PDB file of C-alpha atoms in Angstrom:
ATOM      1  CA  MET A1405      62.330  36.670 110.049  1.00 57.00           C
ATOM      2  CA  TYR A1406      60.941  39.387 112.311  1.00 64.00           C
ATOM      3  CA  TYR A1407      57.618  39.414 110.495  1.00 65.00           C
ATOM      4  CA  ALA A1408      57.196  35.631 110.459  1.00 67.00           C
ATOM      5  CA  ALA A1409      57.995  35.053 114.154  1.00 67.00           C
ATOM      6  CA  PRO A1410      54.416  35.550 115.455  1.00 65.00           C
ATOM      7  CA  LEU A1411      53.155  33.087 112.841  1.00 67.00           C
ATOM      8  CA  SER A1412      54.512  30.257 114.964  1.00 72.00           C
ATOM      9  CA  GLU A1413      51.527  30.805 117.272  1.00 76.00           C
ATOM     10  CA  VAL A1414      48.928  30.659 114.491  1.00 73.00           C
ATOM     11  CA  LYS A1415      48.774  26.845 114.456  1.00 76.00           C
ATOM     12  CA  GLU A1416      47.983  26.844 118.170  1.00 78.00           C
ATOM     13  CA  VAL A1417      45.410  29.633 117.751  1.00 78.00           C
ATOM     14  CA  ILE A1418      43.611  27.704 115.012  1.00 77.00           C
ATOM     15  CA  ARG A1419      43.784  24.427 116.940  1.00 81.00           C
ATOM     16  CA  THR A1420      42.408  25.874 120.183  1.00 81.00           C
ATOM     17  CA  ARG A1421      40.292  28.614 118.567  1.00 78.00           C
ATOM     18  CA  ASP A1422      41.645  30.990 121.171  1.00 77.00           C
ATOM     19  CA  SER A1423      43.630  34.111 120.270  1.00 75.00           C
ATOM     20  CA  ARG A1424      44.939  34.927 123.754  1.00 77.00           C
ATOM     21  CA  SER A1425      48.491  33.968 122.742  1.00 75.00           C
ATOM     22  CA  LEU A1426      48.579  36.686 120.055  1.00 76.00           C
ATOM     23  CA  TYR A1427      49.106  40.238 121.273  1.00 80.00           C
ATOM     24  CA  PHE A1428      46.827  42.458 119.182  1.00 81.00           C
ATOM     25  CA  PRO A1429      48.643  45.826 119.628  1.00 86.00           C
ATOM     26  CA  LEU A1430      51.932  44.242 118.536  1.00 83.00           C
ATOM     27  CA  ALA A1431      50.270  42.674 115.503  1.00 82.00           C
ATOM     28  CA  VAL A1432      48.781  46.006 114.426  1.00 87.00           C
ATOM     29  CA  ALA A1433      52.063  47.864 115.011  1.00 89.00           C
ATOM     30  CA  GLN A1434      53.944  45.241 112.985  1.00 86.00           C
ATOM     31  CA  THR A1435      51.532  45.666 110.076  1.00 90.00           C
ATOM     32  CA  ILE A1436      51.742  49.469 110.192  1.00 93.00           C
ATOM     33  CA  CYS A1437      55.539  49.387 110.383  1.00 91.00           C
ATOM     34  CA  GLY A1438      55.820  47.003 107.436  1.00 91.00           C
ATOM     35  CA  GLY A1439      53.349  49.070 105.442  1.00 95.00           C
ATOM     36  CA  SER A1440      55.263  52.267 106.136  1.00 96.00           C
ATOM     37  CA  TRP A1441      58.535  50.744 104.969  1.00 96.00           C
ATOM     38  CA  LEU A1442      56.753  49.282 101.954  1.00 96.00           C
ATOM     39  CA  VAL A1443      55.516  52.720 100.897  1.00 97.00           C
ATOM     40  CA  TYR A1444      58.968  54.207 101.489  1.00 97.00           C
ATOM     41  CA  GLY A1445      60.606  51.479  99.385  1.00 97.00           C
ATOM     42  CA  ILE A1446      58.129  52.016  96.567  1.00 97.00           C
ATOM     43  CA  ALA A1447      58.748  55.777  96.698  1.00 97.00           C
ATOM     44  CA  LEU A1448      62.494  55.150  96.318  1.00 97.00           C
ATOM     45  CA  ASN A1449      61.889  52.338  93.808  1.00 97.00           C
ATOM     46  CA  ASP A1450      64.201  50.145  95.910  1.00 97.00           C
ATOM     47  CA  PRO A1451      63.318  46.443  95.800  1.00 97.00           C
ATOM     48  CA  PHE A1452      65.643  45.721  98.718  1.00 96.00           C
ATOM     49  CA  ILE A1453      63.297  47.789 100.887  1.00 96.00           C
ATOM     50  CA  TYR A1454      59.869  47.143  99.392  1.00 95.00           C
ATOM     51  CA  ALA A1455      60.139  43.393  98.706  1.00 95.00           C
ATOM     52  CA  PRO A1456      60.779  42.134 102.262  1.00 92.00           C
ATOM     53  CA  ASN A1457      58.510  44.746 103.794  1.00 93.00           C
ATOM     54  CA  GLY A1458      55.737  43.934 101.338  1.00 93.00           C
ATOM     55  CA  MET A1459      55.884  40.325 102.498  1.00 90.00           C
ATOM     56  CA  GLY A1460      56.066  41.550 106.088  1.00 87.00           C
ATOM     57  CA  THR A1461      52.936  43.627 105.613  1.00 90.00           C
ATOM     58  CA  ILE A1462      51.093  40.591 104.262  1.00 88.00           C
ATOM     59  CA  LEU A1463      52.358  38.316 107.044  1.00 83.00           C
ATOM     60  CA  GLY A1464      51.781  40.987 109.679  1.00 82.00           C
ATOM     61  CA  GLY A1465      48.239  41.570 108.458  1.00 85.00           C
ATOM     62  CA  ASP A1466      47.445  37.944 109.141  1.00 82.00           C
ATOM     63  CA  ASN A1467      47.853  38.312 112.905  1.00 80.00           C
ATOM     64  CA  PRO A1468      45.236  41.049 113.520  1.00 81.00           C
ATOM     65  CA  MET A1469      42.897  39.054 111.289  1.00 81.00           C
ATOM     66  CA  GLU A1470      43.491  35.919 113.384  1.00 79.00           C
ATOM     67  CA  VAL A1471      42.905  37.831 116.623  1.00 78.00           C
ATOM     68  CA  SER A1472      39.681  39.342 115.293  1.00 78.00           C
ATOM     69  CA  LEU A1473      38.415  36.052 113.889  1.00 78.00           C
ATOM     70  CA  TRP A1474      39.108  33.841 116.884  1.00 74.00           C
ATOM     71  CA  ASP A1475      38.291  36.471 119.507  1.00 71.00           C
ATOM     72  CA  ASN A1476      34.849  36.936 117.957  1.00 59.00           C
ATOM     73  CA  TRP A1477      34.466  33.157 117.695  1.00 56.00           C
ATOM     74  CA  GLY A1478      35.077  32.781 121.414  1.00 52.00           C
ATOM     75  CA  ARG A1479      32.662  35.555 122.333  1.00 54.00           C
ATOM     76  CA  LYS A1480      29.900  34.041 120.218  1.00 53.00           C
ATOM     77  CA  GLY A1481      30.277  30.734 122.010  1.00 50.00           C
ATOM     78  CA  GLY A1482      31.386  28.723 118.982  1.00 48.00           C
ATOM     79  CA  SER A1483      33.311  25.511 119.440  1.00 49.00           C
TER      80      SER A1483
END
């Protein structure tokens, strides 16, 4: 649930094409944290660690991508 919480803002970001509601440092930290736990779970061969954190890494990676995409869109003057 922790990893999916910021995804509630994605609909608004796509609709308005404005990424100000997503906090980029938090999105990057979330992705790094999930990735670290994913690697740790794989090293231990523990699916209870790597499965949810693998999904979290994927979901967390979406937020920096959204910030980069829509922030660049706004700077280029697209509408």
